[in-house]
C-alpha positions as CSV (number, residue, x, y, z in Angstrom):
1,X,77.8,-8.7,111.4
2,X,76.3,-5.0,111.6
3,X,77.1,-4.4,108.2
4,X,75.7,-7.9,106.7
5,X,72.3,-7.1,108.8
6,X,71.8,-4.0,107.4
7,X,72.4,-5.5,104.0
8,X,69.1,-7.9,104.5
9,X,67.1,-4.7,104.8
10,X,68.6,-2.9,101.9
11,X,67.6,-6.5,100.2
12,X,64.2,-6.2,101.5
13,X,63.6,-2.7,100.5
14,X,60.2,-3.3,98.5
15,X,58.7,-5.4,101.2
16,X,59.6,-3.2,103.6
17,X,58.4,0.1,102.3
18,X,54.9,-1.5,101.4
19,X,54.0,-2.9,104.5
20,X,55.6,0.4,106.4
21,X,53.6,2.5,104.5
22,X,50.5,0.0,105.2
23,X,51.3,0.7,108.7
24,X,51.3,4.3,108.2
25,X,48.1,4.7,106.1
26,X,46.2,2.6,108.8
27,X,47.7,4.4,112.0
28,X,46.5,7.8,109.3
29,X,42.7,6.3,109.1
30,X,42.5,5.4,112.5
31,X,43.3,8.9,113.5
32,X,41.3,10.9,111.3
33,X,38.1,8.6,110.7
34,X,37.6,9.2,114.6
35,X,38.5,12.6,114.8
36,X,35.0,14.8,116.4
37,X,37.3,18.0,115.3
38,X,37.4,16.7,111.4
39,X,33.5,15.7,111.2
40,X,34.4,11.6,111.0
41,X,35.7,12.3,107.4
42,X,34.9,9.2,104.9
43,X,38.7,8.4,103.8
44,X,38.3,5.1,101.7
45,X,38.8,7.6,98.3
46,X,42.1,9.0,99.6
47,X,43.1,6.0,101.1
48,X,42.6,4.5,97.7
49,X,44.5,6.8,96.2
50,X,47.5,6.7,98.5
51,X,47.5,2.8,97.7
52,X,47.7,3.3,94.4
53,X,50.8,5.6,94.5
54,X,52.2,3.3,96.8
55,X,52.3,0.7,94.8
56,X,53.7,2.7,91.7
57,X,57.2,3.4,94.1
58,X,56.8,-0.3,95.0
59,X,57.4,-1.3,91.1
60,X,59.6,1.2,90.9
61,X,61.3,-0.3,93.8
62,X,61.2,-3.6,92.7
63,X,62.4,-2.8,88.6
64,X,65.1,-0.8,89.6
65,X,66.6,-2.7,92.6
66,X,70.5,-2.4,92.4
67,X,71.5,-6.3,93.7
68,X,69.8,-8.8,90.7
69,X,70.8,-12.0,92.9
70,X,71.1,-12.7,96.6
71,X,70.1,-14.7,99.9
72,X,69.5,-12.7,102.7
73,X,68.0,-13.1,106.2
74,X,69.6,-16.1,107.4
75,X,68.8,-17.9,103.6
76,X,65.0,-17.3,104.4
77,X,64.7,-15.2,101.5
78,X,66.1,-15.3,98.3
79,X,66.3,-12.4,95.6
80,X,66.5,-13.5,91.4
81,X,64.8,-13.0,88.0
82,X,62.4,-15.2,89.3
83,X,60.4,-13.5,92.5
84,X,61.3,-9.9,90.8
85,X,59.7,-10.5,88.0
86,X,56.3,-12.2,90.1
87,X,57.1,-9.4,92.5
88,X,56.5,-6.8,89.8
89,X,53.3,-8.8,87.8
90,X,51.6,-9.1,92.0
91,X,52.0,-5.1,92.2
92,X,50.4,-4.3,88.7
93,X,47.3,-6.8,89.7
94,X,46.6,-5.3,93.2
95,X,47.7,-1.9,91.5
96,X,44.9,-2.6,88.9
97,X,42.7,-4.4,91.1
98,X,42.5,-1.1,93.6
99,X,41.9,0.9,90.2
100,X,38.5,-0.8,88.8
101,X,37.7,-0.7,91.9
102,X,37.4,3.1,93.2
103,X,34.0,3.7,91.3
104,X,32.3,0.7,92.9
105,X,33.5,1.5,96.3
106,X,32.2,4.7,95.9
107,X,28.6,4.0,94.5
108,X,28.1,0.7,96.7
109,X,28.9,3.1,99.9
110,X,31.6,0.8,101.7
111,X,33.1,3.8,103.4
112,X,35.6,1.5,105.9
113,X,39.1,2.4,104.8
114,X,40.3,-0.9,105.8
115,X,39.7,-3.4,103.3
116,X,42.4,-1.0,101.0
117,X,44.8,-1.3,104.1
118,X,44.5,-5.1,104.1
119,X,45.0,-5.5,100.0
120,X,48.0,-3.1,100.8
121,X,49.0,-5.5,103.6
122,X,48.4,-8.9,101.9
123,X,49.8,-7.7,98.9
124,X,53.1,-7.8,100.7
125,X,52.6,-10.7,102.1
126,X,52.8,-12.3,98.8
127,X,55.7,-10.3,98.0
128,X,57.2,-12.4,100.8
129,X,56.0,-15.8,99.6
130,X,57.6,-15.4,96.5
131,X,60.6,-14.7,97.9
132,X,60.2,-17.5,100.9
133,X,63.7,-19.8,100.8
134,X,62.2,-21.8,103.8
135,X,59.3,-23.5,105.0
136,X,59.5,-20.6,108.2
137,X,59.1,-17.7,105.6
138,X,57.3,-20.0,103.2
139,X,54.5,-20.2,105.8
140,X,54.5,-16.9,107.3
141,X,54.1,-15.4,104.2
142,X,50.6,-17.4,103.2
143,X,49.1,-17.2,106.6
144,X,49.7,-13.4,106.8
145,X,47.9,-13.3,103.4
146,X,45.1,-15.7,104.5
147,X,44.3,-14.0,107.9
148,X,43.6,-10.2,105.5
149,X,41.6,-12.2,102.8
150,X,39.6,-13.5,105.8
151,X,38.8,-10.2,106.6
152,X,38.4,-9.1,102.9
153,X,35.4,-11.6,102.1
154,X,33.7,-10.9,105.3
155,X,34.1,-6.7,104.9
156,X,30.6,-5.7,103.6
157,X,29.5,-6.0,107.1
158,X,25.3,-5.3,105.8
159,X,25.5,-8.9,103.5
160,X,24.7,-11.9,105.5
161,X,26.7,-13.4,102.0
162,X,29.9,-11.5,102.7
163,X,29.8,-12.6,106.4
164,X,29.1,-16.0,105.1
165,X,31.9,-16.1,103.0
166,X,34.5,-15.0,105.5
167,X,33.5,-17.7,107.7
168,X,33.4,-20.3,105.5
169,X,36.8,-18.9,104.0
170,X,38.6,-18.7,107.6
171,X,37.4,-22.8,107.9
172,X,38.5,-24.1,105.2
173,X,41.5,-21.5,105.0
174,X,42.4,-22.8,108.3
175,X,42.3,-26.7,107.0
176,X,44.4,-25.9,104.1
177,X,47.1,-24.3,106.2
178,X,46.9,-27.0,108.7
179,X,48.0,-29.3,106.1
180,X,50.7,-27.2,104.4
181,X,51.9,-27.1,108.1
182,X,52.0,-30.7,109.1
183,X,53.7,-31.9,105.2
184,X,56.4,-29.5,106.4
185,X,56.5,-31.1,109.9
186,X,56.9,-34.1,108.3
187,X,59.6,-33.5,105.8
188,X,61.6,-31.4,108.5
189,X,61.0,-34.5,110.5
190,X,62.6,-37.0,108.7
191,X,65.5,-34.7,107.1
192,X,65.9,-31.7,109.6
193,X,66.4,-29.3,107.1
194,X,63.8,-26.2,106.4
195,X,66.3,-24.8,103.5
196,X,64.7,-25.2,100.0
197,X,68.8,-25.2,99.0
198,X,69.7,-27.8,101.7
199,X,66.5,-29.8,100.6
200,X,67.4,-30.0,97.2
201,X,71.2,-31.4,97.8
202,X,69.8,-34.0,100.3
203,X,67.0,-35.3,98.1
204,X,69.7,-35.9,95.1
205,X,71.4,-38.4,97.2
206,X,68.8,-39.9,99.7
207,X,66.6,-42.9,99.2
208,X,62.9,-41.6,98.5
209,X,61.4,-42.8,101.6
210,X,57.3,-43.4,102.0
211,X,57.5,-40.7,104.5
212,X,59.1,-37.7,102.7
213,X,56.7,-38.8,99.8
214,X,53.6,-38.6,102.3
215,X,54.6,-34.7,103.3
216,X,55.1,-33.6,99.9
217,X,51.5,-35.2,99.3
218,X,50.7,-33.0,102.1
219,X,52.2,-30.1,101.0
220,X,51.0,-30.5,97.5
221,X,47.4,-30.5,98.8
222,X,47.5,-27.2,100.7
223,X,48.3,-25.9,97.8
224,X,46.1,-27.3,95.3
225,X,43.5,-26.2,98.2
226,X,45.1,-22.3,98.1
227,X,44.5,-22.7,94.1
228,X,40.9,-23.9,94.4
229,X,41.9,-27.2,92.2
230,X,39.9,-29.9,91.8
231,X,38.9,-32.1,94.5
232,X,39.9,-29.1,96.5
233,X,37.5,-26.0,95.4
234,X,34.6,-26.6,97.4
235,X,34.7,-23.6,99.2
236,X,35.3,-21.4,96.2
237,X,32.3,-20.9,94.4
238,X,30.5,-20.2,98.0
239,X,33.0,-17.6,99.2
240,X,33.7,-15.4,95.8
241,X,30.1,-15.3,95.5
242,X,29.7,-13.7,98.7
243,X,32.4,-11.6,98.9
244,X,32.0,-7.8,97.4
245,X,32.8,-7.6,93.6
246,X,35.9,-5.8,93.5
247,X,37.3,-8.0,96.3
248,X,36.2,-10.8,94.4
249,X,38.2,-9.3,91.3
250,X,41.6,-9.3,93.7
251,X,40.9,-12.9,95.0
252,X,40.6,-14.1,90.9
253,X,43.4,-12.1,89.9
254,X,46.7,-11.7,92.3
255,X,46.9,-14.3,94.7
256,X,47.5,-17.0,91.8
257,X,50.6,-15.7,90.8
258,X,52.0,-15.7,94.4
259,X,51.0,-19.5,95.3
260,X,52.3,-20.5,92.0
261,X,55.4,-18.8,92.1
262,X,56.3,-20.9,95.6
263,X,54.5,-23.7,94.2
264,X,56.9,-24.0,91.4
265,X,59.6,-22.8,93.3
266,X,59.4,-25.9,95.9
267,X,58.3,-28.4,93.9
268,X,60.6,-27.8,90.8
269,X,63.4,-26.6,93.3
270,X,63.5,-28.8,96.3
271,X,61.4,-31.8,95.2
272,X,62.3,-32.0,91.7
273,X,63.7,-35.6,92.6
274,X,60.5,-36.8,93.4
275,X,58.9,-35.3,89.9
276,X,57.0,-38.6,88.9
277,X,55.1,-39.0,92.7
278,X,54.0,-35.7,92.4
279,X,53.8,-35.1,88.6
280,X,50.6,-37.5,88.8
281,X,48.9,-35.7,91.6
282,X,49.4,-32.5,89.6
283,X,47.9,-34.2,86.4
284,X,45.2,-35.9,87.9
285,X,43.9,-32.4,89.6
286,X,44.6,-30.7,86.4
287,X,42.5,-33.4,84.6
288,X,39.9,-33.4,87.3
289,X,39.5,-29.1,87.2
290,X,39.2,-28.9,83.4
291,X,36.2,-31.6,83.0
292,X,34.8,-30.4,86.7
293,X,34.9,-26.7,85.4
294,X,33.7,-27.2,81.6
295,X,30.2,-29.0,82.9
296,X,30.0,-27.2,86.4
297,X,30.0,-23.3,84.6
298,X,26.9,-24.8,82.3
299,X,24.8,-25.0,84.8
300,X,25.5,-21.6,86.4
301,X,23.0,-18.5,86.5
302,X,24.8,-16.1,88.7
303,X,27.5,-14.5,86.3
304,X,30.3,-14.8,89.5
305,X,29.8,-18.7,89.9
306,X,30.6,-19.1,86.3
307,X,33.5,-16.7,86.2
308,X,34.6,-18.9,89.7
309,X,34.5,-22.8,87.6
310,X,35.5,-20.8,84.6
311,X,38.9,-19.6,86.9
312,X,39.2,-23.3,88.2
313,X,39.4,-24.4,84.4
314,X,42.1,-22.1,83.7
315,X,44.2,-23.4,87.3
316,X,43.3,-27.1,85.5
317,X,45.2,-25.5,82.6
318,X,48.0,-24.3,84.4
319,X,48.7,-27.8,86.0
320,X,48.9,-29.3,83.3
321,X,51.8,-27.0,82.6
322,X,53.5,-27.2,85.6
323,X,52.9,-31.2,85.3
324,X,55.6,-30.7,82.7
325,X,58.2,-30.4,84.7
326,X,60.6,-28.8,82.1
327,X,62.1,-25.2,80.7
328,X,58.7,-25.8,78.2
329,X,56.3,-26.2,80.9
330,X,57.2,-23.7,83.3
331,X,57.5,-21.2,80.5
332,X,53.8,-22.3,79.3
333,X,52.6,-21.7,82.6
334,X,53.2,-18.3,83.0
335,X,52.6,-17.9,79.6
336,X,49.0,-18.5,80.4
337,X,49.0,-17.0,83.5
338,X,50.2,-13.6,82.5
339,X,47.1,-13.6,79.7
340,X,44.7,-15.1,82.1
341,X,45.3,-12.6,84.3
342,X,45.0,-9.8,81.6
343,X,41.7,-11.5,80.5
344,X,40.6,-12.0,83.8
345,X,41.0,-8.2,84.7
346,X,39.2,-7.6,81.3
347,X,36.3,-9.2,82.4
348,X,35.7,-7.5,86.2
349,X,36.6,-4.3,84.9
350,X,33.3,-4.7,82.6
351,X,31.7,-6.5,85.6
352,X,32.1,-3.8,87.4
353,X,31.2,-1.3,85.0
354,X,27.9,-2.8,85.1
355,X,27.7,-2.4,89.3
356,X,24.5,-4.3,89.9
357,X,24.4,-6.8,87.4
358,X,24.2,-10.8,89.3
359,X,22.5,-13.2,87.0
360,X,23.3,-14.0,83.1
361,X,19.8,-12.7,82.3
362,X,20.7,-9.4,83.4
363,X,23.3,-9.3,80.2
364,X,20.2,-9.0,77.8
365,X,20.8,-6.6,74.7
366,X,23.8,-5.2,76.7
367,X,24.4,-4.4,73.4
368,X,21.5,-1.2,72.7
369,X,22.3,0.6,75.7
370,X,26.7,-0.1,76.0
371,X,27.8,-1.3,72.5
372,X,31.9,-0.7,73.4
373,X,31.1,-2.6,76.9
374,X,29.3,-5.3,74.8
375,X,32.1,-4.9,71.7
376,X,34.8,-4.9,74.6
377,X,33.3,-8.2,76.5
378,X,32.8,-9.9,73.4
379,X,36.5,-10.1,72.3
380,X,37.4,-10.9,75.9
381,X,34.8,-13.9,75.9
382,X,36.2,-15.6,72.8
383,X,39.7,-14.9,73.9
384,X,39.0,-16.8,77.2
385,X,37.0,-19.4,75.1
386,X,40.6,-19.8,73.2
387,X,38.6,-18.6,69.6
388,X,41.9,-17.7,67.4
389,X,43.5,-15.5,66.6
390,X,42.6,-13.3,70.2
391,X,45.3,-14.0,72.9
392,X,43.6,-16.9,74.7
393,X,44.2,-19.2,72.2
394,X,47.8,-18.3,71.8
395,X,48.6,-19.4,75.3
396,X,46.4,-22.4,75.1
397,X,48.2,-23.6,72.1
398,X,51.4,-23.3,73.4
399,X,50.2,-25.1,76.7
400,X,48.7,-28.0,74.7
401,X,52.5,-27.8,72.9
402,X,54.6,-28.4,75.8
403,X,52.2,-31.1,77.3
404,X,52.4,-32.7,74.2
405,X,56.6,-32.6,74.2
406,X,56.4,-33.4,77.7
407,X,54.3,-36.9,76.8
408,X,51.3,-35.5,78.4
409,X,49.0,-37.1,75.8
410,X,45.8,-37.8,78.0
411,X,46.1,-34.4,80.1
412,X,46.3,-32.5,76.4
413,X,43.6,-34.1,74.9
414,X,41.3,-33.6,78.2
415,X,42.6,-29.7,77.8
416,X,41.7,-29.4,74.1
417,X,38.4,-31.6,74.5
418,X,37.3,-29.4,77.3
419,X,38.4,-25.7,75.9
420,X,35.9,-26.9,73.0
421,X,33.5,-27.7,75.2
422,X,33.5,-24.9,77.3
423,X,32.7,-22.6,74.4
424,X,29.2,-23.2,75.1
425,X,28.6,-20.8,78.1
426,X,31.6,-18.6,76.7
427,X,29.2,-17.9,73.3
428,X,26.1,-18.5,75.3
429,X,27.0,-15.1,76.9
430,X,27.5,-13.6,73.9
431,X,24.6,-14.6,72.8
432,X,22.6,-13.1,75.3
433,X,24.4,-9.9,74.6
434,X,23.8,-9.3,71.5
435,X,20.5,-11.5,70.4
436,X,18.0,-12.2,73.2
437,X,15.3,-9.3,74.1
438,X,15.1,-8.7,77.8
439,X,12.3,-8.7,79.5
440,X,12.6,-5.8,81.3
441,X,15.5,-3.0,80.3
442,X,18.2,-2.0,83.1
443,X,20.0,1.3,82.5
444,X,23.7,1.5,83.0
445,X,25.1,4.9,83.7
446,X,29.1,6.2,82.1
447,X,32.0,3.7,82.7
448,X,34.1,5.7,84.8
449,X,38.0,7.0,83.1
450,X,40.0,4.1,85.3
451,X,37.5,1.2,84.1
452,X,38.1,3.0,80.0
453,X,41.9,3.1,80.7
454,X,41.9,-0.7,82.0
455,X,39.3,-1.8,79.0
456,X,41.2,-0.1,76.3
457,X,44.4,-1.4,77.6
458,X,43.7,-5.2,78.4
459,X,41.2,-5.4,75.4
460,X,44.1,-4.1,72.6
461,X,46.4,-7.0,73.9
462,X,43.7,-9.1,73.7
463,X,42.8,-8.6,69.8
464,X,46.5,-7.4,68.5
465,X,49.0,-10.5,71.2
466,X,49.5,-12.8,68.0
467,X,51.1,-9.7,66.1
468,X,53.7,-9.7,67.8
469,X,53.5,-11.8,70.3
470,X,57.6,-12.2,70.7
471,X,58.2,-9.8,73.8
472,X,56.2,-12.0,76.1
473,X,57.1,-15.1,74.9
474,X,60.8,-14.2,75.2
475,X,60.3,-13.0,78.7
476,X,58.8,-15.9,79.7
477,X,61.7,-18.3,78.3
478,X,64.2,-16.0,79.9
479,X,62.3,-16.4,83.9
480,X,62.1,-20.2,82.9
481,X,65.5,-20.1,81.9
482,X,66.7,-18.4,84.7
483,X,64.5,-20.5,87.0
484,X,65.9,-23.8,85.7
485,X,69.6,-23.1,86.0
């Protein structure tokens, strides 16, 4: 018994180090930020810094763990190809999302060391999720990582907006949770079973009662509400407006993969028997995201309100792929969310290169006084506009592909209708950049070395994916693969 307990926590090395270390760095602030002997040093750069290398060991951790397959802590948690390989893509967001992130923290004076300590914190917390084998763990896992990003949106504590949108965040947070809770009340209810495992046997050979499908509706909601989907993104535009820019950047970028990664994992796992009631709840979001997103982002000033519809379009997209419900499908999906995410960290990093820039106009002849920035958001706007041959279109295509295979017809031709449309504000932008005189000229002062290194990186994948675009693809296949049997 001594000996199997000990081998959950050799299992849960990854998870354990980050939130020890977490621990650790915060008792470390808490000390020395008070201390009348140090002068109340500032410590958010070194704290940074400290994140970052602790989430380097964390990858290593995670790539180089010596069991490939296991369930460990009472079958809570579960370790495969599957959560290592979202474990590892979380880490290199919140590792790159801490990284674009150190010269704005810097110049717009938020000296508190603890929003770092609560990325640190809810970044394994989604290390958890996509491990969860339970509703127990399942739900753990997402509240810990709701009550930091609570915290996160309300952190610049001077912005009426930021305290705004950590209030209106915790509300609406809370309502989403609520209903993830009471779907798995319901389904535990009527089958006594938490076990994704035990789940999946007992829905193969039960009748589909009204009530099971009523708490997977449930349960599909709170997480179409997590995702910001459509008729469930109200509070999105409100609260990544108000929140600071770099933890706006974390919000777009990392938590996606983690409630995807269970999403899948219970829906295509556990309720995979009921794939046709939930397949049209899926579609009929996706459907209702993309058109809700195309016309909402035209009507947008504030360049973060139409990167926020422009991010609901792309979860629309990602539906639709995960409305598949196939090896094709769930290999699309993460397909496109691997380059979303790539583009999406493209785009902040050059967002925040800027620091102070909030409304479209503000782009004006970006192009006379940064013409790499301007060169570098350029490609990165047609790629997310899905212009061939840049990386966006690539994983459209292949989205619009496995829809089509799947007998998607309507959601594909919504998808292809609306990425056409939506090149209007995508070139609109560009526009701006490069042709429209400004009214009044804004100087922007050196990108710092992290935001280059990120820009060069992201933006070569961008232009030179469809060379060779094999690696990725093949990955993909081989997490679907592994996924499905």
């Amino acid at each position: 018994m001594k000996e199997l307990f000990l081998n959950d926590f050799k299992l849960a090395i990854p998870e354990l180090f980050l939130i020890s270390i977490s621990i650790f760095l915060l008792v470390y602030g808490v000390i020395y930020s008070t201390s009348d002997f140090k002068g109340y040093p500032i410590l958010s750069s070194n704290i940074s810094r400290l994140a970052l290398v602790t989430l380097c060991f964390s990858i290593i951790l995670v790539m180089n763990h010596p069991i490939e397959e296991a369930v460990f802590f009472s079958q809570s948690l579960i370790l495969d190809d599957f959560s290592s390989f979202l474990k590892v893509l979380i880490l290199i967001c919140s590792f790159t999302s801490i990284l674009i992130s150190l010269d704005y923290l810097k110049e717009e004076k938020l000296n508190s060391f603890e929003p770092i300590i609560l990325i640190l914190i809810s970044t394994g917390s989604m290390l958890l999720m996509v491990s969860s084998y339970d509703f127990l763990s399942m739900y753990l896992g997402i509240e810990l990582q709701s009550l930091c990003f609570y915290v996160l949106a309300a952190c610049k504590r001077d912005s009426e907006f930021s305290t705004e949108a950590g209030i209106k965040y915790f509300l609406l947070g809370a309502f989403s949770s609520g209903l993830l809770l009471f779907g798995c009340s319901l389904i535990y209810g009527f089958t006594g079973l938490i076990h994704f495992e035990e789940l999946a046997k007992v829905f193969s050979g039960i009748e589909h009662t009204n009530a099971i499908k009523l708490g997977i509706l449930f349960l599909a909601v709170g997480f179409l509400f997590k995702l910001t989907a459509v008729p469930f993104h109200m509070w999105a535009p409100d609260v990544y407006e108000g929140a600071p820019n770099s933890i706006t950047a974390f919000f777009l970028i990392t938590p996606k993969i983690a409630i995807l990664g269970l999403f899948v994992r219970l829906f295509l796992y556990s309720f995979y028997d009921f794939l046709f009631s939930w397949q049209v709840i899926l579609l009929i979001s996706s459907i209702a995201s993309m058109i809700l997103a195309c016309f909402a982002a035209m009507a947008q000033k504030k360049i973060k309100r139409l990167l926020v519809y422009s991010a609901i379009g792309h979860v629309g997209y990602m539906l639709l792929a995960f409305s598949c419900g196939n090896l094709k499908g769930i290999q699309a999906l993460f397909l496109y969310l691997v380059i979303y995410l790539i583009m999406t960290i493209n785009m902040f990093a050059s967002i925040l290169s800027l620091r102070h820039v909030k409304y479209i106009g503000d782009l004006h002849q970006l192009v006379r006084t940064n013409p790499l920035l301007s060169i570098t958001m350029g490609v990165n706007l047609f790629s997310i506009a899905g212009i061939p041959p840049l990386a966006g279109f690539c994983s459209k295509f292949y989205l619009f592909f496995a829809a089509l295979s799947s007998s998607l017809y309507l959601g594909a031709l919504v998808g292809v209708l609306t990425s056409v449309i939506s090149c209007f504000y995508y070139i609109r932008l560009i526009k701006i950049i490069y042709f429209e005189s400004p009214k009044t000229w804004i100087y922007y002062s050196t990108i710092d070395k992290e935001k280059s290194l990120i820009l060069a990186i992201t933006s070569f994948f961008i232009l030179f994916f469809f060379s060779y675009p094999s690696p990725l693809f093949i990955f993909t296949h081989k997490i679907a693969l592994a996924f499905i049997i």
